[in-house]
Coordinates of C-alpha atoms in Angstrom, one line a residue:
M1 CA 19.5 1.5 -0.3
Y2 CA 18.3 2.0 -4.1
S3 CA 20.7 3.8 -7.4
W4 CA 18.9 7.0 -7.3
L5 CA 18.5 8.9 -10.7
S6 CA 20.9 11.6 -10.6
P7 CA 20.5 14.5 -9.1
I8 CA 17.7 13.7 -7.0
A9 CA 14.8 11.5 -8.5
I10 CA 12.9 8.2 -8.6
L11 CA 9.8 7.0 -8.0
L12 CA 7.8 5.1 -5.1
L13 CA 4.6 5.1 -4.6
G14 CA 1.7 4.6 -1.4
A15 CA 2.9 3.1 1.7
G16 CA 3.9 3.9 4.9
I17 CA 5.9 2.4 7.8
T18 CA 5.6 2.9 11.5
A19 CA 6.8 5.5 13.8
H20 CA 9.2 2.6 15.2
A21 CA 12.8 3.4 13.1
G22 CA 12.8 0.8 10.3
L23 CA 9.8 -1.1 11.9
V24 CA 7.4 -1.8 9.3
V25 CA 4.4 -3.5 10.1
P26 CA 1.9 -3.8 7.5
G27 CA -2.0 -2.8 8.3
A28 CA -1.1 -1.0 11.1
T29 CA -1.9 3.3 11.8
W30 CA 1.2 5.0 11.1
T31 CA 1.5 8.4 12.5
D32 CA 3.2 11.2 11.8
T33 CA 5.8 13.5 14.3
S34 CA 3.0 15.3 15.5
G35 CA 0.9 11.9 16.7
T36 CA -1.4 12.3 13.7
V37 CA -2.3 9.4 11.2
I38 CA -0.8 9.4 8.3
Q39 CA -2.7 10.8 5.2
A40 CA -1.1 10.1 1.9
H41 CA -3.2 7.4 0.2
G42 CA -2.4 5.8 -3.2
G43 CA 1.0 8.2 -3.0
G44 CA 4.4 8.6 -3.9
F45 CA 8.1 9.2 -2.8
L46 CA 11.4 11.5 -3.9
K47 CA 14.3 11.4 -2.8
V48 CA 15.9 15.3 -2.5
G49 CA 19.0 15.4 -1.6
S50 CA 19.4 13.4 2.3
T51 CA 15.2 14.0 2.7
Y52 CA 12.8 12.2 1.5
Y53 CA 9.2 13.8 0.6
W54 CA 6.3 11.5 0.8
Y55 CA 3.4 12.8 -1.6
G56 CA -0.5 10.9 -1.3
E57 CA -4.2 11.6 -1.0
D58 CA -5.6 13.0 2.6
K59 CA -8.9 11.4 3.0
S60 CA -9.3 12.4 6.1
H61 CA -12.6 13.7 5.2
N62 CA -14.0 9.7 4.6
S63 CA -14.5 10.4 0.8
A64 CA -13.3 9.7 -2.6
L65 CA -13.7 13.5 -3.3
F66 CA -10.5 15.9 -3.8
K67 CA -9.1 17.6 -0.2
A68 CA -5.1 17.6 -0.6
V69 CA -2.1 16.3 -2.1
S70 CA -0.3 16.0 0.9
C71 CA 3.5 16.3 1.6
Y72 CA 5.3 14.7 4.2
S73 CA 9.6 15.3 5.2
S74 CA 12.4 12.7 6.7
P75 CA 15.2 12.3 7.1
D76 CA 15.0 8.6 6.7
M77 CA 11.6 6.7 5.1
T78 CA 10.6 5.9 8.9
T79 CA 10.1 9.2 10.6
W80 CA 7.6 11.7 9.3
T81 CA 6.9 15.7 9.3
R82 CA 3.6 17.1 7.9
Q83 CA 4.9 19.8 5.7
N84 CA 2.5 22.4 4.1
D85 CA 0.2 20.6 1.6
A86 CA 1.7 20.1 -1.9
L87 CA -1.5 20.5 -4.2
T88 CA -4.8 21.7 -2.6
P89 CA -8.2 22.6 -4.6
I90 CA -8.9 24.8 -7.3
S91 CA -13.0 26.1 -7.8
G92 CA -14.4 26.0 -11.4
T93 CA -11.3 23.4 -12.7
S94 CA -11.1 19.8 -12.6
I95 CA -9.6 19.7 -9.4
S96 CA -12.2 21.2 -7.3
T97 CA -13.6 19.7 -4.0
S98 CA -15.8 18.2 -5.9
N99 CA -13.9 16.6 -8.5
I100 CA -11.2 12.7 -8.0
V101 CA -7.4 13.9 -7.8
E102 CA -5.9 10.1 -7.3
R103 CA -2.3 8.6 -7.3
P104 CA 0.2 11.4 -7.0
K105 CA 3.5 11.0 -8.2
V106 CA 6.3 13.6 -8.7
I107 CA 9.5 13.4 -10.4
F108 CA 12.1 15.5 -11.3
N109 CA 13.2 17.4 -14.9
T110 CA 16.7 18.3 -15.0
K111 CA 16.1 19.9 -17.8
N112 CA 14.0 22.8 -16.3
S113 CA 15.0 22.1 -12.7
E114 CA 11.4 21.5 -12.2
Y115 CA 9.0 19.1 -9.8
V116 CA 6.9 17.4 -11.7
M117 CA 3.2 16.2 -10.6
W118 CA 1.0 13.5 -12.3
F119 CA -2.0 12.7 -11.2
H120 CA -5.3 10.8 -12.0
S121 CA -8.0 13.7 -12.6
D122 CA -11.7 12.1 -13.2
T123 CA -15.3 14.0 -12.0
S124 CA -16.7 12.3 -9.4
N125 CA -18.7 9.4 -11.1
Y126 CA -15.1 9.1 -13.2
G127 CA -16.4 9.2 -16.6
A128 CA -13.6 11.6 -17.3
A129 CA -10.4 9.6 -16.9
M130 CA -7.9 12.4 -17.6
V131 CA -4.8 13.0 -16.5
G132 CA -3.4 16.3 -14.7
V133 CA -0.1 18.3 -14.0
A134 CA 1.2 20.7 -12.1
T135 CA 4.8 21.5 -11.0
S136 CA 6.4 23.4 -8.4
K137 CA 10.1 24.9 -7.7
T138 CA 10.3 22.7 -4.4
P139 CA 9.5 19.5 -3.4
C140 CA 6.2 20.3 -1.1
G141 CA 5.5 23.5 -3.9
P142 CA 2.8 24.5 -3.0
Y143 CA 2.2 23.5 -6.6
T144 CA 0.9 25.1 -10.0
Y145 CA -1.8 23.2 -11.7
K146 CA -1.5 23.6 -15.4
S147 CA -4.2 21.6 -17.0
S148 CA -6.3 17.6 -17.4
W149 CA -6.5 15.8 -20.7
N150 CA -7.3 12.1 -22.0
P151 CA -3.7 11.1 -22.8
L152 CA -3.1 10.9 -26.8
G153 CA -6.7 11.3 -26.7
A154 CA -8.0 8.1 -24.8
Q155 CA -9.2 7.4 -21.2
S156 CA -6.6 7.3 -18.6
R157 CA -8.0 6.3 -14.8
D158 CA -5.7 4.0 -12.7
M159 CA -1.7 5.2 -13.4
G160 CA 1.6 5.2 -12.8
L161 CA 4.8 6.9 -13.8
F162 CA 8.0 5.1 -13.9
L163 CA 11.9 6.7 -14.3
D164 CA 14.3 4.7 -17.0
D165 CA 18.0 4.6 -16.2
D166 CA 17.8 7.8 -18.9
A167 CA 15.8 10.0 -17.5
T168 CA 13.2 9.1 -19.8
A169 CA 9.7 8.9 -18.2
Y170 CA 6.6 6.4 -19.2
L171 CA 3.1 6.9 -17.8
L172 CA 1.4 3.8 -17.0
Y173 CA -2.2 3.9 -16.9
A174 CA -5.5 1.7 -17.3
S175 CA -7.2 3.1 -20.6
D176 CA -10.6 2.3 -22.7
N177 CA -12.7 1.8 -20.2
N178 CA -10.0 -0.2 -17.7
Q179 CA -9.8 -2.7 -20.7
N180 CA -6.4 -1.9 -22.1
F181 CA -3.1 -1.2 -19.9
K182 CA -1.2 1.5 -21.8
I183 CA 2.6 2.6 -21.8
S184 CA 3.6 5.8 -23.1
R185 CA 6.4 7.8 -23.0
L186 CA 6.9 11.4 -21.9
D187 CA 8.2 15.0 -23.5
A188 CA 11.4 16.2 -22.3
D189 CA 9.7 18.3 -19.8
Y190 CA 7.2 16.1 -18.9
Y191 CA 4.6 18.1 -19.0
N192 CA 3.4 15.8 -21.7
V193 CA 2.8 12.6 -23.6
S194 CA 4.5 12.1 -27.0
A195 CA 4.4 8.4 -27.4
Q196 CA 2.4 5.3 -26.8
V197 CA 5.0 2.5 -26.7
N198 CA 3.1 -0.5 -25.5
V199 CA -0.3 -2.4 -25.1
I200 CA -1.2 -4.7 -22.9
S201 CA -5.0 -5.8 -24.5
G202 CA -7.7 -7.0 -23.0
S203 CA -5.9 -7.0 -20.1
T204 CA -8.3 -5.0 -17.4
L205 CA -5.2 -3.6 -15.0
E206 CA -4.5 -1.0 -13.2
S207 CA -2.4 0.4 -9.5
P208 CA 0.7 -0.7 -11.7
G209 CA 4.7 -0.3 -10.7
I210 CA 7.9 -1.1 -12.2
I211 CA 11.0 -2.5 -11.4
K212 CA 13.9 -2.6 -13.5
R213 CA 16.7 -5.6 -12.3
N214 CA 19.0 -6.9 -14.0
G215 CA 18.0 -5.5 -17.8
V216 CA 14.7 -6.6 -16.8
Y217 CA 11.9 -4.5 -16.4
Y218 CA 9.3 -6.3 -13.8
L219 CA 5.5 -4.3 -14.0
F220 CA 3.6 -5.6 -11.0
A221 CA -0.6 -4.6 -11.2
S222 CA -4.0 -5.2 -10.0
H223 CA -6.5 -6.4 -12.0
T224 CA -9.7 -4.4 -11.8
S225 CA -12.5 -4.9 -9.2
G226 CA -13.5 -2.0 -8.0
W227 CA -12.2 -1.0 -4.5
A228 CA -12.0 -4.7 -3.5
P229 CA -8.9 -6.7 -3.5
N230 CA -7.5 -9.4 -5.9
P231 CA -4.8 -11.0 -6.7
N232 CA -2.1 -9.1 -7.8
K233 CA 0.4 -10.1 -10.9
Y234 CA 3.4 -9.0 -12.3
F235 CA 4.9 -9.4 -16.2
T236 CA 8.2 -9.3 -17.3
T237 CA 9.8 -8.0 -20.5
S238 CA 13.6 -7.1 -21.5
S239 CA 12.0 -3.3 -23.5
L240 CA 9.2 -1.6 -22.5
S241 CA 8.3 -1.2 -25.7
S242 CA 8.2 -4.7 -26.6
A243 CA 5.4 -7.6 -25.7
F244 CA 5.0 -9.1 -21.5
S245 CA 4.8 -12.1 -20.3
A246 CA 2.3 -13.9 -19.5
Q247 CA 0.9 -12.3 -16.0
A248 CA 2.4 -14.7 -13.0
D249 CA 1.1 -14.4 -9.8
I250 CA 3.3 -12.4 -6.4
A251 CA 1.0 -14.4 -4.1
P252 CA -0.9 -17.0 -3.0
P253 CA -4.3 -15.9 -5.1
A254 CA -6.3 -17.2 -2.6
V255 CA -5.3 -14.4 -0.1
R256 CA -5.9 -11.7 -2.9
T257 CA -2.4 -9.6 -1.8
Y258 CA -2.9 -9.8 1.4
F259 CA -5.7 -7.8 1.4
S260 CA -4.6 -5.2 -0.6
Q261 CA -4.1 -3.5 -3.8
N262 CA 0.0 -3.0 -5.3
A263 CA 0.3 1.2 -5.7
Y264 CA 4.7 1.0 -6.1
D265 CA 7.4 -1.9 -6.4
M266 CA 10.3 -0.1 -4.7
P267 CA 14.3 -1.9 -5.9
L268 CA 16.0 -2.8 -2.4
G269 CA 19.4 -4.4 -2.9
S270 CA 19.1 -7.2 -5.2
N271 CA 15.4 -7.6 -3.9
G272 CA 12.6 -5.1 -3.4
V273 CA 9.7 -3.4 -1.3
Y274 CA 6.0 -4.4 -2.5
M275 CA 4.4 -1.2 -1.6
G276 CA 0.2 -1.7 -1.7
D277 CA -3.0 0.0 -0.1
R278 CA -5.7 -1.7 1.8
W279 CA -8.0 0.3 1.2
R280 CA -11.3 0.8 3.3
P281 CA -14.0 2.4 1.3
S282 CA -16.4 3.4 4.0
L283 CA -14.2 4.7 6.1
L284 CA -10.9 6.0 3.3
G285 CA -9.1 7.8 6.0
S286 CA -8.9 4.4 8.0
S287 CA -7.4 2.8 4.8
R288 CA -3.8 0.9 6.2
Y289 CA -0.6 1.2 4.1
M290 CA 0.6 -2.2 3.1
W291 CA 4.3 -3.4 3.0
F292 CA 6.1 -6.7 1.9
P293 CA 9.5 -7.5 1.5
L294 CA 9.7 -8.3 -2.1
S295 CA 11.9 -11.7 -2.7
W296 CA 13.9 -12.8 -6.1
S297 CA 15.4 -15.7 -4.1
S298 CA 13.2 -18.1 -6.2
G299 CA 14.0 -16.7 -9.4
V300 CA 10.9 -14.7 -9.4
P301 CA 9.6 -11.9 -7.5
Q302 CA 7.1 -13.5 -4.2
I303 CA 5.9 -11.5 -1.6
V304 CA 7.5 -12.8 1.7
N305 CA 4.7 -11.9 4.0
A306 CA 5.9 -10.9 7.3
D307 CA 4.2 -9.5 10.4
V308 CA 6.7 -7.1 11.2
W309 CA 9.5 -6.8 9.4
N310 CA 12.6 -4.4 9.5
L311 CA 13.9 -2.1 6.5
N312 CA 17.0 -1.0 6.3
I313 CA 17.0 2.2 3.3
T314 CA 21.3 2.5 4.0
A315 CA 22.3 -1.7 3.2
G316 CA 19.6 -1.5 0.8
T317 CA 18.8 -5.3 2.8
Y318 CA 15.4 -6.3 4.8
S319 CA 15.0 -8.8 8.2
V320 CA 11.9 -10.7 9.0
M321 CA 11.1 -11.0 12.8
T322 CA 10.4 -13.8 14.6
G323 CA 7.5 -14.3 17.3
T324 CA 6.5 -16.3 20.1
T325 CA 2.8 -18.5 18.7
Y326 CA 0.3 -19.4 20.9
E327 CA -2.4 -21.8 19.2
A328 CA -6.1 -20.5 19.9
E329 CA -7.2 -23.6 20.6
S330 CA -4.2 -24.1 23.8
G331 CA -6.4 -21.4 25.4
T332 CA -9.6 -21.3 28.3
L333 CA -12.9 -20.9 25.9
S334 CA -15.8 -19.2 27.3
G335 CA -19.9 -19.2 26.6
N336 CA -20.6 -20.4 22.4
A337 CA -16.9 -20.3 22.2
T338 CA -16.4 -23.5 20.1
R339 CA -13.0 -25.3 18.4
L340 CA -13.5 -26.0 14.9
S341 CA -11.6 -28.4 13.0
D342 CA -10.3 -27.5 9.3
S343 CA -6.8 -28.2 7.6
S344 CA -6.3 -24.9 6.5
F345 CA -6.1 -23.5 10.5
S346 CA -2.4 -24.0 12.0
G347 CA -2.9 -27.4 14.0
G348 CA -6.3 -28.5 11.7
T349 CA -7.5 -26.5 14.6
A350 CA -9.3 -23.0 15.8
I351 CA -11.9 -21.2 17.7
G352 CA -15.1 -19.9 16.2
Y353 CA -18.5 -18.5 17.5
L354 CA -16.6 -15.8 19.4
G355 CA -18.4 -12.6 20.2
N356 CA -22.2 -13.3 21.6
G357 CA -21.5 -14.6 24.4
G358 CA -18.4 -16.6 23.3
S359 CA -14.7 -16.0 24.4
L360 CA -11.2 -16.6 24.9
T361 CA -8.4 -16.5 26.9
L362 CA -4.4 -17.3 25.9
T363 CA -1.8 -16.8 29.0
V364 CA 1.2 -15.8 27.2
Q365 CA 4.6 -14.1 27.9
G366 CA 5.9 -10.6 28.0
T367 CA 8.9 -8.5 28.4
A368 CA 7.2 -5.2 30.6
A369 CA 7.1 -3.6 26.9
A370 CA 4.9 -2.7 23.9
H371 CA 4.5 -5.5 21.7
W372 CA 3.4 -6.0 18.5
V373 CA 1.2 -9.1 17.7
A374 CA -0.5 -10.5 15.1
L375 CA -4.2 -11.8 15.1
Y376 CA -4.3 -15.1 12.3
Y377 CA -7.9 -15.0 11.5
A378 CA -10.8 -16.5 8.7
N379 CA -13.6 -13.8 8.1
G380 CA -15.9 -15.9 5.6
D381 CA -18.3 -12.8 5.6
S382 CA -18.3 -10.1 2.4
S383 CA -18.0 -7.2 5.1
W384 CA -15.2 -6.7 8.0
R385 CA -15.9 -7.8 11.4
N386 CA -13.8 -6.9 14.4
M387 CA -12.4 -8.2 17.9
T388 CA -11.7 -6.9 21.3
V389 CA -8.1 -7.7 23.4
S390 CA -7.6 -7.0 26.5
V391 CA -4.6 -7.5 29.1
N392 CA -4.9 -8.5 31.9
G393 CA -7.8 -7.7 33.0
G394 CA -7.7 -4.7 31.7
S395 CA -9.8 -1.9 28.9
S396 CA -10.4 -3.9 25.7
V397 CA -9.2 -2.2 22.2
V398 CA -11.0 -3.2 18.9
V399 CA -9.3 -4.7 16.0
D400 CA -10.6 -4.0 12.9
Q401 CA -11.0 -7.9 10.7
P402 CA -11.4 -7.6 7.4
D403 CA -12.7 -10.2 5.4
T404 CA -10.5 -13.1 4.1
G405 CA -12.2 -13.7 0.7
G406 CA -13.5 -17.3 2.1
G407 CA -13.9 -19.6 6.0
H408 CA -10.7 -21.1 4.9
V409 CA -8.4 -18.1 3.8
I410 CA -6.1 -17.1 6.7
L411 CA -4.7 -13.4 7.1
S412 CA -3.5 -11.6 10.0
V413 CA -3.7 -8.4 11.5
P414 CA -1.7 -6.0 13.6
V415 CA -2.4 -4.8 17.5
Q416 CA 0.5 -3.1 19.8
L417 CA -0.3 -4.5 23.6
T418 CA 1.6 -3.4 26.7
L419 CA 2.5 -7.1 28.5
R420 CA 4.8 -7.1 31.4
S421 CA 7.0 -9.1 32.4
G422 CA 6.2 -12.7 32.5
S423 CA 3.1 -13.9 32.3
N424 CA 0.0 -12.0 31.0
T425 CA -3.8 -13.3 30.0
L426 CA -4.8 -12.1 27.3
T427 CA -8.9 -11.7 26.4
F428 CA -10.5 -12.1 23.2
A429 CA -14.6 -11.1 22.0
A430 CA -15.5 -10.5 25.4
G431 CA -18.1 -8.2 26.1
Q432 CA -19.0 -7.6 22.7
S433 CA -22.4 -8.5 21.1
N434 CA -21.5 -8.5 17.3
Y435 CA -19.8 -11.9 16.1
A436 CA -15.8 -11.7 15.8
A437 CA -13.8 -14.1 13.1
D438 CA -12.5 -17.1 14.0
L439 CA -9.3 -17.0 15.8
D440 CA -6.4 -19.6 14.6
K441 CA -3.7 -18.5 16.8
I442 CA -1.3 -15.1 18.0
I443 CA 2.1 -14.7 16.9
I444 CA 3.6 -12.1 19.8
Y445 CA 6.5 -10.0 18.6

């Protein structure tokens, strides 16, 4: 799929895919081969021989404080097995359980035949703003912690790594109270930075990643808005030491990168993959991974908003699945459920006042299998809502609905439902006391 740097390494960051081989469902819950939810937030990938490794933040304790850098292995980047933790807390150091360790990335140093991990190292109030480094002779380690410090004496918070074609590695980092974004070259051992090569002053950028395509460096990053999403941007340059272009959007600004924050952007043939995190600060272990195809078909990188899509890592291609659409207004309303008219809705109509006595029933077709169902909705609150869904009068499942950034902004969330062959009834928001989001339509895959 990629041109992997010989002999081993190219860095990929923070994302996840479903347990179904090749199938990507952004926002769904991914599990490993033991059935446990994958905990590898803000992380990175590395290919070693024919095996892929995924490193990330274990947030199963629902805290920003350091628990572990997890390590998963896969033969195909679709089926993941958890291995031993790559890095664990050390009392009395900058990586104790009272400290912050975020965005771990591992690259292989051919000079020393060594795996080198970099990460954002910080105090609990994010006041130290350092990088940390650890090393190992094997992919999952455990890694030996070396130290944490301010690179070239300056702050570093959200950060990434980029490994160029000539094996020169670069640190990408938010610096100077997140006001200036910097790029610094690593030394030959990948233990430290040797020189700053670029700065985008006053840019307030974080969560960076780079794709090099046809000799052009594409920098992807979000702006700073805490855990909340914002419209992520891209910049271009012909050299990492030259000025970058003005920022441009990779998705419609109103959707705030489909409620996600960039973590890494992966080459995929002539296109790429946007790999982001959908953070949930009140329940960090339930933050989800958001992968989307990143297409250059228009000449510039744009996210392809796909509910369900297939990734062929060997061929370096993707295909977007098509489904059957059912407009919410075509169903049967009960209680206080009300038709809402607005040009932002598909067909100009959605169903509101669901929950708290209001419900909706749709008749849909199934194929005696588990189907992914995308719920398209608007939630103008500043907080998350949720909606119950039941199939053919069975027990309900609860689907979380993040805020969409406005009552006229539409997002989708996935739920997997088992349908029988032929006609099925889906009932939404029955029996819940809280209000759900306004439902625009559903798509069954």
